[in-house]
Amino acid sequence: AQSVTQLDSQVPVFEEAPVELRCNYSSSVSVYLFWYVQYPNQGLQLLLKYLSGSTLVKGINGFEAEFNKSQTSFHLRKPSVHISDTAEYFCAVSGWDSNYQLIWGAGTKLIIKP
Amino acid sequence: DAGVTQSPTHLIKTRGQHVTLRCSPISGHKSVSWYQQVLGQGPQFIFQYYEKEERGRGNFPDRFSARQFPNYSSELNVNALLLGDSALYLCASSLDGGAGGNTIYFGEGSWLTVV
């Protein structure tokens, strides 16, 4: 069975500083990997996804993530955060053994300090 | 084009009551999934429908049921509501349910409070 672990429940960072949100997954099969963002009182918006090919994936709002198969990780990064990035970020995985349903991590709250 | 639309956006129900939540997928999308998101947690998969047939069911009791209509819209029904059913219910729309890696789009959700 697949599972996702987001290692930090909250990440405080100063505005304009870089940030990394960590995500590890477990799966015995090939997977698709996703990062979604949820702004307060809103639904989920896709930031980026990894399906195959290049391990560095670029997404919206200046975010990128790197797929590392040997470490089963898919960490999300941004070189310089803005106050508008304050939100909760969810990592998710899907594959044929979950019938391509999204299996989610518990989320990481990104807190931007002015 | 309209995104995924859900109704109602907020509702309050009493324990033991029944609730129906509705979802309209993006035009052209044939798959709808439902997720429950309890405050402070990630979403949990409830159901997926594709071409009006149930394709998957998560680990939820039989009080939860759903269906998809010929126009691909969907309803989620929950009977005999419990306090623990209080959550944000998210509807997701995709072309094929995710098998081809197509993006899964989410609605704004329906906030259900059970008192």
mmCIF file of C-alpha atoms in Angstrom:
data_model
loop_
_atom_site.group_PDB
_atom_site.id
_atom_site.type_symbol
_atom_site.label_atom_id
_atom_site.label_comp_id
_atom_site.label_asym_id
_atom_site.label_seq_id
_atom_site.Cartn_x
_atom_site.Cartn_y
_atom_site.Cartn_z
ATOM 1 C CA ALA A 1 0.000 0.000 0.000
ATOM 2 C CA GLN A 2 1.074 3.518 -0.683
ATOM 3 C CA SER A 3 1.605 6.153 1.996
ATOM 4 C CA VAL A 4 2.899 9.709 2.213
ATOM 5 C CA THR A 5 4.784 11.360 5.050
ATOM 6 C CA GLN A 6 5.193 15.094 5.287
ATOM 7 C CA LEU A 7 7.905 15.498 7.828
ATOM 8 C CA ASP A 8 7.016 18.969 9.096
ATOM 9 C CA SER A 9 3.575 20.063 10.249
ATOM 10 C CA GLN A 10 4.625 23.728 10.187
ATOM 11 C CA VAL A 11 7.491 25.560 8.537
ATOM 12 C CA PRO A 12 8.083 29.190 9.560
ATOM 13 C CA VAL A 13 10.300 31.184 7.227
ATOM 14 C CA PHE A 14 11.112 34.842 6.717
ATOM 15 C CA GLU A 15 9.790 36.624 3.647
ATOM 16 C CA GLU A 16 12.198 36.443 0.673
ATOM 17 C CA ALA A 17 14.043 33.483 2.217
ATOM 18 C CA PRO A 18 14.192 30.075 0.501
ATOM 19 C CA VAL A 19 12.017 27.223 1.704
ATOM 20 C CA GLU A 20 11.907 23.442 1.370
ATOM 21 C CA LEU A 21 8.867 21.376 2.305
ATOM 22 C CA ARG A 22 9.678 17.717 2.700
ATOM 23 C CA CYS A 23 7.694 14.760 1.423
ATOM 24 C CA ASN A 24 8.540 11.067 1.514
ATOM 25 C CA TYR A 25 6.417 8.292 0.093
ATOM 26 C CA SER A 26 6.323 4.540 0.187
ATOM 27 C CA SER A 27 5.167 2.398 -2.686
ATOM 28 C CA SER A 28 6.110 -0.890 -4.282
ATOM 29 C CA VAL A 29 5.102 0.301 -7.748
ATOM 30 C CA SER A 30 5.746 3.258 -10.011
ATOM 31 C CA VAL A 31 3.881 6.313 -8.848
ATOM 32 C CA TYR A 32 2.712 9.720 -9.855
ATOM 33 C CA LEU A 33 3.565 12.469 -7.359
ATOM 34 C CA PHE A 34 1.791 15.743 -6.723
ATOM 35 C CA TRP A 35 1.973 18.889 -4.655
ATOM 36 C CA TYR A 36 -1.230 20.808 -4.002
ATOM 37 C CA VAL A 37 -1.722 24.104 -2.158
ATOM 38 C CA GLN A 38 -4.724 25.023 -0.040
ATOM 39 C CA TYR A 39 -5.236 28.673 0.836
ATOM 40 C CA PRO A 40 -7.373 29.433 3.912
ATOM 41 C CA ASN A 41 -10.993 28.374 3.464
ATOM 42 C CA GLN A 42 -10.435 27.276 -0.121
ATOM 43 C CA GLY A 43 -10.161 24.071 -2.109
ATOM 44 C CA LEU A 44 -6.966 22.458 -3.391
ATOM 45 C CA GLN A 45 -4.950 23.809 -6.307
ATOM 46 C CA LEU A 46 -2.312 21.818 -8.157
ATOM 47 C CA LEU A 47 1.188 23.296 -7.874
ATOM 48 C CA LEU A 48 3.050 20.647 -9.859
ATOM 49 C CA LYS A 49 3.170 16.960 -10.658
ATOM 50 C CA TYR A 50 5.707 14.290 -11.563
ATOM 51 C CA LEU A 51 4.614 11.587 -13.969
ATOM 52 C CA SER A 52 7.880 10.459 -15.587
ATOM 53 C CA GLY A 53 10.989 11.821 -17.250
ATOM 54 C CA SER A 54 13.001 14.697 -15.794
ATOM 55 C CA THR A 55 13.238 14.450 -12.044
ATOM 56 C CA LEU A 56 13.106 18.230 -11.607
ATOM 57 C CA VAL A 57 9.588 19.505 -12.022
ATOM 58 C CA LYS A 58 8.667 23.161 -12.232
ATOM 59 C CA GLY A 59 5.248 24.383 -11.175
ATOM 60 C CA ILE A 60 3.240 27.513 -10.713
ATOM 61 C CA ASN A 61 4.109 30.463 -8.480
ATOM 62 C CA GLY A 62 7.862 29.778 -8.706
ATOM 63 C CA PHE A 63 7.743 26.382 -6.967
ATOM 64 C CA GLU A 64 9.719 23.346 -8.070
ATOM 65 C CA ALA A 65 10.154 19.815 -6.771
ATOM 66 C CA GLU A 66 12.698 17.073 -7.282
ATOM 67 C CA PHE A 67 11.795 13.394 -7.516
ATOM 68 C CA ASN A 68 14.405 11.167 -5.873
ATOM 69 C CA LYS A 69 13.580 7.519 -6.443
ATOM 70 C CA SER A 70 16.374 6.108 -4.282
ATOM 71 C CA GLN A 71 15.306 8.216 -1.311
ATOM 72 C CA THR A 72 11.588 7.971 -2.179
ATOM 73 C CA SER A 73 11.279 11.709 -1.749
ATOM 74 C CA PHE A 74 9.577 14.550 -3.569
ATOM 75 C CA HIS A 75 10.579 17.732 -1.752
ATOM 76 C CA LEU A 76 9.076 21.084 -2.721
ATOM 77 C CA ARG A 77 11.260 24.182 -2.947
ATOM 78 C CA LYS A 78 10.984 27.876 -3.631
ATOM 79 C CA PRO A 79 14.028 30.168 -3.744
ATOM 80 C CA SER A 80 12.249 33.223 -2.314
ATOM 81 C CA VAL A 81 8.885 33.170 -0.571
ATOM 82 C CA HIS A 82 6.306 35.917 -0.376
ATOM 83 C CA ILE A 83 3.610 36.644 2.158
ATOM 84 C CA SER A 84 1.079 35.415 -0.398
ATOM 85 C CA ASP A 85 2.596 31.916 -0.155
ATOM 86 C CA THR A 86 1.072 31.507 3.300
ATOM 87 C CA ALA A 87 -1.013 28.361 2.931
ATOM 88 C CA GLU A 88 -1.084 24.646 3.633
ATOM 89 C CA TYR A 89 0.799 22.422 1.227
ATOM 90 C CA PHE A 90 -0.132 18.795 0.590
ATOM 91 C CA CYS A 91 1.949 16.092 -1.034
ATOM 92 C CA ALA A 92 0.059 13.237 -2.684
ATOM 93 C CA VAL A 93 0.876 10.018 -4.519
ATOM 94 C CA SER A 94 -1.109 7.798 -6.847
ATOM 95 C CA GLY A 95 -0.447 4.574 -8.718
ATOM 96 C CA TRP A 96 -2.136 1.556 -10.193
ATOM 97 C CA ASP A 97 -2.247 -0.257 -6.833
ATOM 98 C CA SER A 98 -4.390 2.520 -5.378
ATOM 99 C CA ASN A 99 -6.455 2.575 -8.569
ATOM 100 C CA TYR A 100 -4.963 6.019 -9.105
ATOM 101 C CA GLN A 101 -6.734 7.484 -6.101
ATOM 102 C CA LEU A 102 -4.736 10.227 -4.455
ATOM 103 C CA ILE A 103 -3.103 9.213 -1.173
ATOM 104 C CA TRP A 104 -2.340 12.332 0.831
ATOM 105 C CA GLY A 105 0.128 13.496 3.411
ATOM 106 C CA ALA A 106 -1.075 15.340 6.508
ATOM 107 C CA GLY A 107 -0.007 18.711 5.123
ATOM 108 C CA THR A 108 2.588 21.344 5.988
ATOM 109 C CA LYS A 109 1.581 24.852 6.996
ATOM 110 C CA LEU A 110 3.921 27.419 5.508
ATOM 111 C CA ILE A 111 4.088 30.446 7.783
ATOM 112 C CA ILE A 112 5.750 33.520 6.310
ATOM 113 C CA LYS A 113 7.288 35.893 8.839
ATOM 114 C CA PRO A 114 7.561 39.544 7.740
ATOM 115 C CA ASP B 1 -14.734 27.646 -18.555
ATOM 116 C CA ALA B 2 -16.284 26.931 -15.179
ATOM 117 C CA GLY B 3 -14.241 24.924 -12.750
ATOM 118 C CA VAL B 4 -15.556 22.265 -10.406
ATOM 119 C CA THR B 5 -18.625 23.605 -8.649
ATOM 120 C CA GLN B 6 -19.970 22.319 -5.368
ATOM 121 C CA SER B 7 -23.099 23.111 -3.395
ATOM 122 C CA PRO B 8 -23.911 24.022 -0.761
ATOM 123 C CA THR B 9 -20.777 25.781 0.414
ATOM 124 C CA HIS B 10 -21.672 25.642 4.086
ATOM 125 C CA LEU B 11 -24.316 23.766 6.013
ATOM 126 C CA ILE B 12 -25.167 22.818 9.569
ATOM 127 C CA LYS B 13 -26.990 19.599 10.377
ATOM 128 C CA THR B 14 -28.089 17.852 13.533
ATOM 129 C CA ARG B 15 -26.885 14.390 14.566
ATOM 130 C CA GLY B 16 -28.976 11.673 12.940
ATOM 131 C CA GLN B 17 -29.996 13.796 9.975
ATOM 132 C CA HIS B 18 -29.198 13.142 6.341
ATOM 133 C CA VAL B 19 -27.208 15.376 3.968
ATOM 134 C CA THR B 20 -26.798 15.557 0.202
ATOM 135 C CA LEU B 21 -23.823 17.332 -1.335
ATOM 136 C CA ARG B 22 -23.657 18.116 -5.024
ATOM 137 C CA CYS B 23 -20.852 18.501 -7.531
ATOM 138 C CA SER B 24 -20.611 19.525 -11.164
ATOM 139 C CA PRO B 25 -17.338 18.545 -12.842
ATOM 140 C CA ILE B 26 -15.443 20.516 -15.435
ATOM 141 C CA SER B 27 -17.067 20.237 -18.843
ATOM 142 C CA GLY B 28 -15.724 17.179 -20.651
ATOM 143 C CA HIS B 29 -14.540 15.434 -17.494
ATOM 144 C CA LYS B 30 -16.076 12.021 -16.959
ATOM 145 C CA SER B 31 -14.663 11.195 -13.546
ATOM 146 C CA VAL B 32 -15.708 12.575 -10.182
ATOM 147 C CA SER B 33 -14.158 11.705 -6.845
ATOM 148 C CA TRP B 34 -15.165 12.673 -3.326
ATOM 149 C CA TYR B 35 -12.785 13.337 -0.455
ATOM 150 C CA GLN B 36 -13.341 14.144 3.211
ATOM 151 C CA GLN B 37 -10.937 16.580 4.866
ATOM 152 C CA VAL B 38 -11.138 16.849 8.628
ATOM 153 C CA LEU B 39 -9.639 20.018 10.096
ATOM 154 C CA GLY B 40 -5.873 19.739 10.361
ATOM 155 C CA GLN B 41 -5.571 16.605 8.225
ATOM 156 C CA GLY B 42 -5.071 15.666 4.615
ATOM 157 C CA PRO B 43 -8.036 14.602 2.478
ATOM 158 C CA GLN B 44 -9.297 11.021 2.676
ATOM 159 C CA PHE B 45 -10.712 9.294 -0.381
ATOM 160 C CA ILE B 46 -14.399 8.373 -0.179
ATOM 161 C CA PHE B 47 -15.608 7.448 -3.694
ATOM 162 C CA GLN B 48 -14.700 7.667 -7.336
ATOM 163 C CA TYR B 49 -17.120 7.464 -10.240
ATOM 164 C CA TYR B 50 -16.208 7.169 -13.892
ATOM 165 C CA GLU B 51 -18.763 7.084 -16.674
ATOM 166 C CA LYS B 52 -21.531 6.752 -14.067
ATOM 167 C CA GLU B 53 -20.068 3.623 -12.491
ATOM 168 C CA GLU B 54 -18.363 3.335 -9.135
ATOM 169 C CA ARG B 55 -14.670 2.763 -9.701
ATOM 170 C CA GLY B 56 -13.415 2.959 -6.157
ATOM 171 C CA ARG B 57 -14.532 3.229 -2.564
ATOM 172 C CA GLY B 58 -12.498 4.284 0.430
ATOM 173 C CA ASN B 59 -12.711 3.047 3.987
ATOM 174 C CA PHE B 60 -15.967 4.756 4.935
ATOM 175 C CA PRO B 61 -19.112 3.221 6.479
ATOM 176 C CA ASP B 62 -22.196 2.351 4.460
ATOM 177 C CA ARG B 63 -23.831 5.550 5.706
ATOM 178 C CA PHE B 64 -21.885 7.189 2.892
ATOM 179 C CA SER B 65 -23.160 6.699 -0.647
ATOM 180 C CA ALA B 66 -22.801 8.475 -3.944
ATOM 181 C CA ARG B 67 -23.916 8.404 -7.530
ATOM 182 C CA GLN B 68 -23.053 9.987 -10.847
ATOM 183 C CA PHE B 69 -25.675 11.206 -13.262
ATOM 184 C CA PRO B 70 -25.750 11.020 -17.093
ATOM 185 C CA ASN B 71 -24.449 14.608 -17.269
ATOM 186 C CA TYR B 72 -21.499 13.483 -15.065
ATOM 187 C CA SER B 73 -22.561 15.556 -12.066
ATOM 188 C CA SER B 74 -22.510 13.734 -8.770
ATOM 189 C CA GLU B 75 -24.128 13.582 -5.358
ATOM 190 C CA LEU B 76 -22.655 12.434 -2.078
ATOM 191 C CA ASN B 77 -25.161 11.316 0.520
ATOM 192 C CA VAL B 78 -24.488 10.765 4.183
ATOM 193 C CA ASN B 79 -27.130 9.223 6.434
ATOM 194 C CA ALA B 80 -27.419 9.171 10.233
ATOM 195 C CA LEU B 81 -24.922 11.981 10.643
ATOM 196 C CA LEU B 82 -22.418 11.789 13.480
ATOM 197 C CA LEU B 83 -20.437 14.611 15.061
ATOM 198 C CA GLY B 84 -17.321 13.080 13.503
ATOM 199 C CA ASP B 85 -18.723 13.652 10.018
ATOM 200 C CA SER B 86 -18.033 17.375 10.452
ATOM 201 C CA ALA B 87 -15.495 18.156 7.743
ATOM 202 C CA LEU B 88 -14.804 19.801 4.420
ATOM 203 C CA TYR B 89 -16.097 17.582 1.611
ATOM 204 C CA LEU B 90 -14.153 18.022 -1.595
ATOM 205 C CA CYS B 91 -15.215 17.032 -5.063
ATOM 206 C CA ALA B 92 -12.526 16.334 -7.661
ATOM 207 C CA SER B 93 -12.937 16.211 -11.422
ATOM 208 C CA SER B 94 -10.684 14.651 -14.041
ATOM 209 C CA LEU B 95 -10.785 13.292 -17.557
ATOM 210 C CA ASP B 96 -10.035 9.712 -16.615
ATOM 211 C CA GLY B 97 -9.770 9.481 -12.847
ATOM 212 C CA GLY B 98 -6.025 9.987 -12.845
ATOM 213 C CA ALA B 99 -4.849 6.821 -14.588
ATOM 214 C CA GLY B 100 -3.213 8.756 -17.404
ATOM 215 C CA GLY B 101 -1.670 11.274 -15.065
ATOM 216 C CA ASN B 102 -4.192 13.886 -16.071
ATOM 217 C CA THR B 103 -4.608 16.685 -13.583
ATOM 218 C CA ILE B 104 -7.260 16.248 -10.929
ATOM 219 C CA TYR B 105 -9.095 19.505 -10.238
ATOM 220 C CA PHE B 106 -10.827 20.285 -6.963
ATOM 221 C CA GLY B 107 -13.843 22.359 -6.086
ATOM 222 C CA GLU B 108 -13.961 24.810 -3.187
ATOM 223 C CA GLY B 109 -15.648 22.216 -1.028
ATOM 224 C CA SER B 110 -18.735 21.944 1.131
ATOM 225 C CA TRP B 111 -18.223 22.680 4.813
ATOM 226 C CA LEU B 112 -20.444 20.375 6.866
ATOM 227 C CA THR B 113 -20.910 20.990 10.581
ATOM 228 C CA VAL B 114 -22.840 18.409 12.573
ATOM 229 C CA VAL B 115 -24.157 19.598 15.944
#
